XYZ file of C-alpha atoms in Angstrom:
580
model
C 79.120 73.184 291.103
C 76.374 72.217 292.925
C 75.473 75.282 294.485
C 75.115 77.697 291.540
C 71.431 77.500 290.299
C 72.573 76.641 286.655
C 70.320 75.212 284.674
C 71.046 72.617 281.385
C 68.810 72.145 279.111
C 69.504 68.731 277.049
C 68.619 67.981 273.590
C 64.917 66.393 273.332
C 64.164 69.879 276.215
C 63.920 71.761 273.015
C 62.390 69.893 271.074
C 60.024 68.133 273.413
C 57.512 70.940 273.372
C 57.526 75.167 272.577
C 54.717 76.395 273.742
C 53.680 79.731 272.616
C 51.344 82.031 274.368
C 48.981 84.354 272.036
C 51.438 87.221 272.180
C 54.223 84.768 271.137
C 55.794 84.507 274.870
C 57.578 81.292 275.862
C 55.338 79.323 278.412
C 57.182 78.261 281.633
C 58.087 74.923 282.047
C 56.485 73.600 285.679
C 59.528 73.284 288.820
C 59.133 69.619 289.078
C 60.648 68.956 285.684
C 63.367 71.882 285.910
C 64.063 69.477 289.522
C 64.610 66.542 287.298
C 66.930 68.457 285.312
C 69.058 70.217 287.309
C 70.197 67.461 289.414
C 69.179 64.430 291.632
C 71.248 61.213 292.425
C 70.474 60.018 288.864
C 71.621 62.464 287.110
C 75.212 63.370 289.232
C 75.551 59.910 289.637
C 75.434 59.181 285.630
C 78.306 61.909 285.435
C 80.214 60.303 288.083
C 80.484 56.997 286.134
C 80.653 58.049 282.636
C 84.417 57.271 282.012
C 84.309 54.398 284.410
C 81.971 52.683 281.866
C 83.707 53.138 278.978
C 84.977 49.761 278.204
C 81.931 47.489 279.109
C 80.123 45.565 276.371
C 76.641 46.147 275.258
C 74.056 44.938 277.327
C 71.099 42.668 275.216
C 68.159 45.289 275.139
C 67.225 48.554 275.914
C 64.614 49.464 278.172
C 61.752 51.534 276.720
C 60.905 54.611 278.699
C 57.320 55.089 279.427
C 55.267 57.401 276.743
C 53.513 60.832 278.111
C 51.274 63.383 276.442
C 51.574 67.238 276.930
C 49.509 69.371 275.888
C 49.893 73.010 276.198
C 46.708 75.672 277.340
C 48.475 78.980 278.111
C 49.488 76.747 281.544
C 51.110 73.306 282.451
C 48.747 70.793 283.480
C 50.220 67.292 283.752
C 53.801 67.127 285.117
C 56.813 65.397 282.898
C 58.310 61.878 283.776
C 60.718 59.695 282.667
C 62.767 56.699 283.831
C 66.127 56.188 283.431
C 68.309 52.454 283.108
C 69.492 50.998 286.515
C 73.044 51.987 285.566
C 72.432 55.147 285.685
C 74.057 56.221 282.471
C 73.556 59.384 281.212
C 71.741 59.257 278.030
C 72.043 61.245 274.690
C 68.657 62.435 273.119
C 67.944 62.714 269.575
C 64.755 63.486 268.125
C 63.894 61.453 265.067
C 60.262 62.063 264.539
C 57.621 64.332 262.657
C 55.826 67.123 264.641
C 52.243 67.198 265.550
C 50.691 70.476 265.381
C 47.446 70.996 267.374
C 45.449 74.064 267.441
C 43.045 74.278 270.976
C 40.368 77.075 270.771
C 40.472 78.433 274.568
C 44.191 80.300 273.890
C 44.859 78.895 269.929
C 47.984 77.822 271.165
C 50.551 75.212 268.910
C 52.206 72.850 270.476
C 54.817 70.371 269.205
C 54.294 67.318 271.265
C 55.194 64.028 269.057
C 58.398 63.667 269.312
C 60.452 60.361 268.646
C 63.529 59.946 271.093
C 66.201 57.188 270.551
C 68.783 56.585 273.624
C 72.431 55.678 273.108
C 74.168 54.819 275.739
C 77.729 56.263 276.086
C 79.811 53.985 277.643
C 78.218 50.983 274.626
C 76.772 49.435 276.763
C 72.794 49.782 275.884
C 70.840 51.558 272.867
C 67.768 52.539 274.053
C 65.108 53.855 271.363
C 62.941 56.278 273.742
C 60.005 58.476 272.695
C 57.244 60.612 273.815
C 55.175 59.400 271.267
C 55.324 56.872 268.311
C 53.183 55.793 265.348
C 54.026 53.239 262.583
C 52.484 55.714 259.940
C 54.754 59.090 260.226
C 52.361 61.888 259.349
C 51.421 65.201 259.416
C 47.975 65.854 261.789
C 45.908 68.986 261.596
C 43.451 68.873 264.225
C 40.474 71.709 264.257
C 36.893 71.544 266.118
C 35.159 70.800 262.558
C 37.304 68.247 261.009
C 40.554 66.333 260.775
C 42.132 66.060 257.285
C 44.899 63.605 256.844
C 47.593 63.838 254.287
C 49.354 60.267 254.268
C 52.985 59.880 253.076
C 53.514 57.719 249.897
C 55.547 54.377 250.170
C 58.647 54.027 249.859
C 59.911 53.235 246.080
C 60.674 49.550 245.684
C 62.591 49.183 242.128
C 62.638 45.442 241.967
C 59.005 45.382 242.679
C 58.282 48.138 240.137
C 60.570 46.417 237.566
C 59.037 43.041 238.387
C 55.352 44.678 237.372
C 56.276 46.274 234.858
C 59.536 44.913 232.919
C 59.086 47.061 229.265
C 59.993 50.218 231.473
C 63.107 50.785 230.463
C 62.218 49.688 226.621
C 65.372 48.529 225.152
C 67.555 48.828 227.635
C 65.129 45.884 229.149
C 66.906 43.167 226.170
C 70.535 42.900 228.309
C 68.856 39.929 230.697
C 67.471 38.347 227.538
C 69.428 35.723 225.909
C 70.954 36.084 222.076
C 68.271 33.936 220.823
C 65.161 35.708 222.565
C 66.991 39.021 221.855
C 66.813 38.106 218.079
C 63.245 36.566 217.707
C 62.212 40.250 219.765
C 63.363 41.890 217.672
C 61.798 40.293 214.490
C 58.484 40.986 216.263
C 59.353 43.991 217.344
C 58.160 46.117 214.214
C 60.091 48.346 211.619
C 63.885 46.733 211.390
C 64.724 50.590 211.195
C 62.872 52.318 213.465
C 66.200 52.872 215.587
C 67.648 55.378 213.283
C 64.744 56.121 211.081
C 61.699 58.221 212.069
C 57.900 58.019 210.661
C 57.264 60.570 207.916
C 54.132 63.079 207.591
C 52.339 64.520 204.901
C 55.263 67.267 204.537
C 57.710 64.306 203.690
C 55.241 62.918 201.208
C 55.002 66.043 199.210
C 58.640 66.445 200.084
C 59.117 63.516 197.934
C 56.541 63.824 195.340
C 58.191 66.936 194.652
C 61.719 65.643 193.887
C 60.381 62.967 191.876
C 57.246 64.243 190.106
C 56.896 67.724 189.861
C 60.083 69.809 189.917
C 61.515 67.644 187.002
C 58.057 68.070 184.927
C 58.194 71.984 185.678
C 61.618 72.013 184.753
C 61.664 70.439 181.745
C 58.439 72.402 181.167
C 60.502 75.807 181.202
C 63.546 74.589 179.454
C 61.407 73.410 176.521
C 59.512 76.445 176.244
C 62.721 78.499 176.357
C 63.982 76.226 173.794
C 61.795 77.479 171.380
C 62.029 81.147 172.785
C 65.629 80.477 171.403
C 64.675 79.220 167.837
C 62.028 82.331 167.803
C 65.629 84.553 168.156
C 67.063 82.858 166.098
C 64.807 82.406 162.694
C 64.010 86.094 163.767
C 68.545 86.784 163.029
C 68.115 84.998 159.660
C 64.859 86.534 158.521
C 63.419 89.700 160.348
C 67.034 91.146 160.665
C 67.724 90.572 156.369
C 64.504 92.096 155.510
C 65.093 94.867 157.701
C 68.477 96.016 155.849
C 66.768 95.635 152.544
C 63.896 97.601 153.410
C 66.557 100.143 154.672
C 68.557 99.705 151.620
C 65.732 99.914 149.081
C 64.203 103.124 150.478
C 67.824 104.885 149.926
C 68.499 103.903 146.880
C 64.490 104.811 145.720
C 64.960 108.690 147.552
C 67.845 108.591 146.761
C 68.610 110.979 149.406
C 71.101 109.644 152.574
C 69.384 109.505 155.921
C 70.453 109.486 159.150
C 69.467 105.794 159.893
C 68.074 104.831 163.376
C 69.655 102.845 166.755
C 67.695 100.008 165.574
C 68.594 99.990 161.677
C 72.070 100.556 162.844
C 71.771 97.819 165.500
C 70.829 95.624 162.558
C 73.604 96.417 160.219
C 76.277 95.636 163.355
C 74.579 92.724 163.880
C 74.849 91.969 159.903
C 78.914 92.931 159.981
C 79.605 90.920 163.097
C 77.233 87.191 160.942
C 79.404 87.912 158.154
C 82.633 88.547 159.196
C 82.117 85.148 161.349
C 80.739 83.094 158.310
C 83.487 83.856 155.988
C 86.036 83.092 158.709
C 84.748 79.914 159.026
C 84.700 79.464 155.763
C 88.098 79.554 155.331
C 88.424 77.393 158.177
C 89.125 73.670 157.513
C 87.095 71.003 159.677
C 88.864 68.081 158.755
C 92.240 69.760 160.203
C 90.084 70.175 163.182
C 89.444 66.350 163.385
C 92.063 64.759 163.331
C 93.973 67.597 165.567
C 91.292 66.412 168.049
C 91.126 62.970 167.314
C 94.738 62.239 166.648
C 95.729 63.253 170.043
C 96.398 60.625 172.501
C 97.880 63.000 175.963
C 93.831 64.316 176.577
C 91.141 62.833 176.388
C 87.913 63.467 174.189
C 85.582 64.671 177.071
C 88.685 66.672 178.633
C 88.539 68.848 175.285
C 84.794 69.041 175.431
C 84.241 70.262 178.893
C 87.449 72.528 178.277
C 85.572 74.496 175.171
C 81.990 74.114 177.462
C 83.734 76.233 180.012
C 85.162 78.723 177.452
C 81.756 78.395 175.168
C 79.538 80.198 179.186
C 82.622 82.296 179.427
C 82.533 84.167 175.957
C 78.274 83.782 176.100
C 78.722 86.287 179.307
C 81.310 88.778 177.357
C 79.195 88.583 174.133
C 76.312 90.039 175.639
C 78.065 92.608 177.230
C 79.529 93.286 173.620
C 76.348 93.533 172.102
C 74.640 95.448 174.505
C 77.910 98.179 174.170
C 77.496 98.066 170.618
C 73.483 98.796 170.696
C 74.553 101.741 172.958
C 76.827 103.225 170.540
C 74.234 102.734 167.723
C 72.165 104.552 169.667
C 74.235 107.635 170.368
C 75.469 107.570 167.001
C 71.654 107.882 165.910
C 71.131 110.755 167.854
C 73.966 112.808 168.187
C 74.610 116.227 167.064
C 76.391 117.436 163.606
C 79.414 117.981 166.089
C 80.089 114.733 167.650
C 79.278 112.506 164.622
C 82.855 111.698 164.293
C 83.350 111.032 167.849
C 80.362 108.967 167.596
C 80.976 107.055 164.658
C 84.857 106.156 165.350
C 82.812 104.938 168.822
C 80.626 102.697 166.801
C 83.031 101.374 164.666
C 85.511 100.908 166.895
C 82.366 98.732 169.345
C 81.662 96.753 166.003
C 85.244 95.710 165.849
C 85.320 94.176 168.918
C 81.741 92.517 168.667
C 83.340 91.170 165.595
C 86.447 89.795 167.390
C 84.634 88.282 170.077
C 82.293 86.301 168.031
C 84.344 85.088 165.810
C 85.855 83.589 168.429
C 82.831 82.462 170.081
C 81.696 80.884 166.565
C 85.249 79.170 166.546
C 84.811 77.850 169.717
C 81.378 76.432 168.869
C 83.087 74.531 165.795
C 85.646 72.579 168.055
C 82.954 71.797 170.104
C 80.975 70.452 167.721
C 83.408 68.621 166.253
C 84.718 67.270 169.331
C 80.991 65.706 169.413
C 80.959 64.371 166.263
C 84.470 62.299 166.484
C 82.589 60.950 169.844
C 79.943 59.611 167.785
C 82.059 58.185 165.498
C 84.369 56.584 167.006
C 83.793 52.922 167.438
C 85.222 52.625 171.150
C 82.313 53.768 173.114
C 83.575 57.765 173.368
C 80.069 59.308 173.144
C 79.023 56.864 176.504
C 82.001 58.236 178.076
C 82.284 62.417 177.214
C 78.507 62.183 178.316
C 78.757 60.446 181.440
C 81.876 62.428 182.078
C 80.246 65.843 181.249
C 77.076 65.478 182.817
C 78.325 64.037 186.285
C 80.589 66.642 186.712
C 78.117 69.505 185.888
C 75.840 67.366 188.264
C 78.830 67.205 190.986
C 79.587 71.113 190.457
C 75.633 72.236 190.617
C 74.221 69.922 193.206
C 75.793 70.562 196.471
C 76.176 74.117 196.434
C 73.698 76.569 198.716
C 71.575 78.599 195.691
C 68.942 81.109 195.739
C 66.251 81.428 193.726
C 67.678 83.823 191.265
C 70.968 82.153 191.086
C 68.385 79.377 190.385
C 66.826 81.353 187.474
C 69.916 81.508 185.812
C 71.010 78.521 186.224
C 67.563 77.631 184.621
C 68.614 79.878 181.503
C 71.958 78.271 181.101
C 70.240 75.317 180.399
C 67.664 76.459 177.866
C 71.152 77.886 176.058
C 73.193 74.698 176.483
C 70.081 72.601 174.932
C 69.588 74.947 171.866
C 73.687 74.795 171.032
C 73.217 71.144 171.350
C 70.850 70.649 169.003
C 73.272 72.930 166.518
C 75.819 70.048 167.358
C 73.472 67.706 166.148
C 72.871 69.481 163.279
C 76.250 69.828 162.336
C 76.940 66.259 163.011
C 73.685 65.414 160.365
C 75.414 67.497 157.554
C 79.237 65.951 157.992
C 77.372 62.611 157.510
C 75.716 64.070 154.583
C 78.501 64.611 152.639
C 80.962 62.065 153.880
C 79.082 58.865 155.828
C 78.868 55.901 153.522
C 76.387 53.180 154.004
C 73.450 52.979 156.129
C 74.135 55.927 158.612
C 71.066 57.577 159.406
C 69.213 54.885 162.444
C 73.158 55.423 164.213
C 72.520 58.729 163.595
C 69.217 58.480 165.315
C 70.243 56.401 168.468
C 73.184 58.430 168.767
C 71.402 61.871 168.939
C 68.402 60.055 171.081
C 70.710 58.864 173.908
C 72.659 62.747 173.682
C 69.446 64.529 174.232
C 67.933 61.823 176.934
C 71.098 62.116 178.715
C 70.953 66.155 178.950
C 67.187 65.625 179.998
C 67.982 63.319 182.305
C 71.080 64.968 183.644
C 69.034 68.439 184.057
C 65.832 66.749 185.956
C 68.221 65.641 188.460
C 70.187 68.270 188.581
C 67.448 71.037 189.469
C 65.608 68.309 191.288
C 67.986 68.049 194.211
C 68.791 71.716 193.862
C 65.518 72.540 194.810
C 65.338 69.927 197.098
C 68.926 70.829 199.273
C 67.679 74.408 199.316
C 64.142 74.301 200.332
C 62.697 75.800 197.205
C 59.222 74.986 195.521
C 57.940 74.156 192.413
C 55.882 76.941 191.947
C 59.365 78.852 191.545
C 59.359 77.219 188.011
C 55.901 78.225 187.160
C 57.190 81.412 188.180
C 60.285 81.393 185.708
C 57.464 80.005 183.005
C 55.415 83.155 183.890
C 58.481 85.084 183.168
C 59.613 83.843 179.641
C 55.879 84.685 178.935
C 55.969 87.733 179.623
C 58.607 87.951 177.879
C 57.594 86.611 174.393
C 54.436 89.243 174.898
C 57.170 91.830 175.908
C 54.795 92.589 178.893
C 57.309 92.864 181.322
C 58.506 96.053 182.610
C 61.987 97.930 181.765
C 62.618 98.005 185.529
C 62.191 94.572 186.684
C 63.609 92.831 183.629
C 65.116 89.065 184.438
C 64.630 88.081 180.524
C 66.457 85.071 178.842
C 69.298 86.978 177.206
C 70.431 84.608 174.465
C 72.779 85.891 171.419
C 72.464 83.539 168.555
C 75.393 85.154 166.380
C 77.703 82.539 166.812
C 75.282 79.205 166.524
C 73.980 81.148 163.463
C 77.058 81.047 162.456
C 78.418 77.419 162.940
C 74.896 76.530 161.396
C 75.662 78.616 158.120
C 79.048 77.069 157.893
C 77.552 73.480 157.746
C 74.820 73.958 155.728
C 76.752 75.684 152.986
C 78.766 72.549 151.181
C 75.791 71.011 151.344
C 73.746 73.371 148.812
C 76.895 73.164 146.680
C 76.200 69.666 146.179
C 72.966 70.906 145.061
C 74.076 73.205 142.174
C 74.066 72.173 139.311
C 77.673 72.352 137.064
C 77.338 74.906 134.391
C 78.612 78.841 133.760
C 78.497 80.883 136.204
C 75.334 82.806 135.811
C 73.539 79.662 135.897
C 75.116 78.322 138.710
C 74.069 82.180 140.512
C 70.841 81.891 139.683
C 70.382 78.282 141.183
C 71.720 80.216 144.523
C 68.927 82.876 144.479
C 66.674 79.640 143.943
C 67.432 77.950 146.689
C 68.216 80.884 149.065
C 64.719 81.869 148.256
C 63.254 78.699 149.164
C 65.425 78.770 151.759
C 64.104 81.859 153.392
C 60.640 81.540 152.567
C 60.872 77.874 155.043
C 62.596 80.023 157.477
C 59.734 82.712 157.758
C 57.037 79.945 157.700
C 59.089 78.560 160.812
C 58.967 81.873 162.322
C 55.714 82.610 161.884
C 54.501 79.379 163.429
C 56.749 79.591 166.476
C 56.028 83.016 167.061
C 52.496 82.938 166.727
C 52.644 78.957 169.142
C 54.449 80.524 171.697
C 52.606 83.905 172.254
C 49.045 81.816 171.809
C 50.594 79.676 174.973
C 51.949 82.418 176.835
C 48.778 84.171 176.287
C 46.907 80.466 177.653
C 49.418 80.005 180.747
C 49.363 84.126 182.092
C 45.689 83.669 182.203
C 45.979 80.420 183.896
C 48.273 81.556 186.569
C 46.142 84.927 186.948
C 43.066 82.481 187.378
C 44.641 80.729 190.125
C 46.235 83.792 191.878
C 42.792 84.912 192.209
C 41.040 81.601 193.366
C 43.487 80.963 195.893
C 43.172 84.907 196.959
């Protein structure tokens, strides 16, 4: 053992000191510390007595070894020495320190020489904290011939201390070492009683707000109004432009007396003329007060059951009857301009078109009567009926519209609907007028009023918060109304083009129809009894005076609306340029 020249290098060897030369050789360590490490009676005699020692108890303190510098020049200049504990144990080293990097200029040589050594003893007996060199600041140390900089380690983190400076770190959280009462009288101080699940709005969440209140239900009920009267336009145009038209037609056969081919649009009007007839002599024939008490005498449904029953079927046949029409237009057109050879075909296409415009309308027109009807028992009954078909109806059309995801064109529609649905109420109304007419006794008329008042706010009402939230849920603006305005304007100028069409396609056949039907008893209460020639002439009387009102009303809501559409497309132009 002994005689081999082996040579161990313990722990704190390595990391005592590396010295590197400037062509990154190891430096030599000088013989008299390789001596101390190979052997000596300290050394052998520590390995001799290792086990003996096992069992001993810890002495009281360890003995410090003495502290040495090296520094490394490309040679050794000062030798290394250490002491070792009188019993001569042998001692595990374990360096615990930072490293101290010097730079010399002669060879630019680093050395590691600060090196922290703690000594266990093995047996237990002593723990002995040795090092080469120890400071009570551990840092780093660049040392160069111009300057020293110094880059000092923080403290350590001290949480009470921190928490003790500072306790509203943790915010909330900081309230569990509070008692119930100072909990409670923080939190009244503490600001906004909601300001744990509420956030502070901006100026987005303003106009948010201002919008769903304020504007969309003003825009909206600006459109619907002005579509309202885009409807009555159609209408007084049914009952006065179409009747002149066929006598014109009429009048210039029977003066040439010579049969022409008419035109699509002359033979548009006389389908159009078939289908208003054939309805108003149906309901002619068709008696109300059956109606009535079919509808009021039943006890299994209820009143606002029926009613939203014939609303569903009163959108279902307006969707058919303009696809009717528009087939029957078609077919007036290719009957107007077809050869000698297909007139036949033509005609039996026309005809055979007509027939079912005239079958779906009358329908349409009956289901317009119920509807009606169903209305007016509301408002007479005595048990609060009307309250509860127009909270019924208009929650549920509320319940059905609201919630759903919507573009803007399903929006548009929805729009037009709405401008419909208004203009068939107000034939309700005016159905409901003429059945107190000629069978209300006593003072009817201020129900009347307060009855129709509260129908129409309720629909107003209904409608602003209906499109309100719409718009609202799916993130649309209220220029998009001003748009559909701009639209229906265009519209009553016919300035739109063929190609990008989105017009309000309303067919008043039916409504014309229900109207007709109502007014008639009452101008037979206005004839007088007499012969029958008198009684005829008393007809043309009044259907003249009738028809002259009519084309006064036309002319004035013709010439209103295409005065204000002319107003708001300059408006909107105005704008589109100032904000351009």
């Amino acid at each position: 053992m002994s005689g081999g020249p082996v040579r161990r290098k313990v722990s704190f060897d390595l990391l005592a000191g590396d010295c590197f030369g400037d062509d990154g050789s190891l430096l030599m360590w000088p013989e008299s510390y390789l001596a101390v490490e190979d052997g000596g009676p300290a050394g052998r005699s520590g390995r001799r007595k290792r086990k003996s020692k096992a069992s001993k108890k810890k002495k009281d303190a360890p003995e410090p070894l003495p502290e040495s510098t090296d520094r490394c020049n490309g040679k050794h200049e000062t030798g290394m020495e250490f002491s070792v504990s009188e019993s001569r144990s042998v001692v595990e080293s374990v360096c615990e320190s930072t490293v101290e990097e010097r730079e010399t200029d002669s060879s630019g040589v680093s050395c590691v020489s600060y090196v922290e050594l703690r000594q266990r003893n093995v047996n237990g007996v002593d723990d002995v904290n040795c090092q080469w060199e120890s400071s009570k600041e551990e840092k780093w140390r660049t040392v160069s011939d111009r300057s020293a900089a110094k880059l000092e380690t923080m403290d350590s983190l001290d949480w009470k201390r921190i928490m003790a400076e500072n306790p509203d770190l943790l915010g909330e959280d900081s309230n569990v070492e509070k008692s119930p009462i100072e909990y409670f009288v923080g939190e009244i101080h503490a600001g906004n009683s909601l300001r744990s699940t509420m956030s502070v709005g901006n100026e987005k969440k303003r106009q948010r707000v201002y919008n769903t209140m304020f504007y969309i239900p003003f825009r909206c009920e600006r459109v619907i109004t002005v579509g309202f009267f885009v409807c009555v336009d159609s209408f007084l145009s049914l009952l006065t432009i179409m009747p002149a038209r066929i006598l014109i037609t009429i009048w210039r056969v029977l003066k040439t007396r010579q049969f022409q081919r008419p035109n699509a649009a002359e033979l548009s009007d006389f389908g159009c003329f078939f289908v208003l007839a054939f309805g108003v002599v149906t309901l002619q024939r068709t008696d109300i007060s059956l109606i009535y008490h079919m509808i009021r005498g039943q006890g299994t449904i209820k009143l606002y059951v029926v009613y939203n029953v014939l609303e569903i079927f009163d959108k279902l046949c307006q969707s058919l009857g303009e696809d009717v029409l528009q087939v029957l237009f078609g077919s007036a057109e290719g009957l107007a301009n077809c050869s000698s050879e297909n007139l036949k075909l033509e005609l039996g296409k026309f005809m055979f078109d007509a027939a079912i415009a005239i079958v779906a309308f009358v329908f349409h027109s009956f289901i317009l009567l119920a509807q009606a009807v169903t209305l007016s028992t509301c408002i007479i009954a005595r048990n609060n009926a009307l309250l509860a078909l127009l909270v019924s109806n208009n929650f549920a059309e509320i319940k059905s519209n609201v919630f759903k995801r919507v573009s803007k064109d399903n929006l548009h529609n929805l729009v037009f609907y709405d401008i419909i649905e208004r203009f068939h109420i107000t034939a309700f109304v005016l159905f409901v007028l003429a059945q107190n007419i000629l069978e209300a006794e006593g003072s009817w008329f201020e129900s009347f009023l307060t009855n129709a008042f509260m129908v129409y706010m309720c629909e107003m009402l209904v409608d602003s918060i209906k499109h309100s939230f719409l718009a609202k849920f799916n993130d649309i603006k209220p220029d998009a109304y001003s748009e559909f305005l701009e639209d229906l304007c265009k519209q009553t100028l016919k300035e739109k083009p063929e190609e990008r069409q989105k017009d309000l396609s309303f067919i008043p056949l039916a409504p014309a129809c229900v109207i007709i039907r109502v007014l008639t008893p009452i101008y037979a209460i206005l004839l007088p009894h007499g012969p029958f020639l008198w009684r005829l002439l008393w007809i043309l009387v009044w259907s003249s005076l009738t028809y002259v009102m009519l084309v006064i009303s036309k002319i004035i809501v013709s010439l209103s609306l295409r005065r204000l559409a002319t107003w708001y497309l300059n408006l909107r132009q105005e704008r589109k340029q100032h904000v351009d």
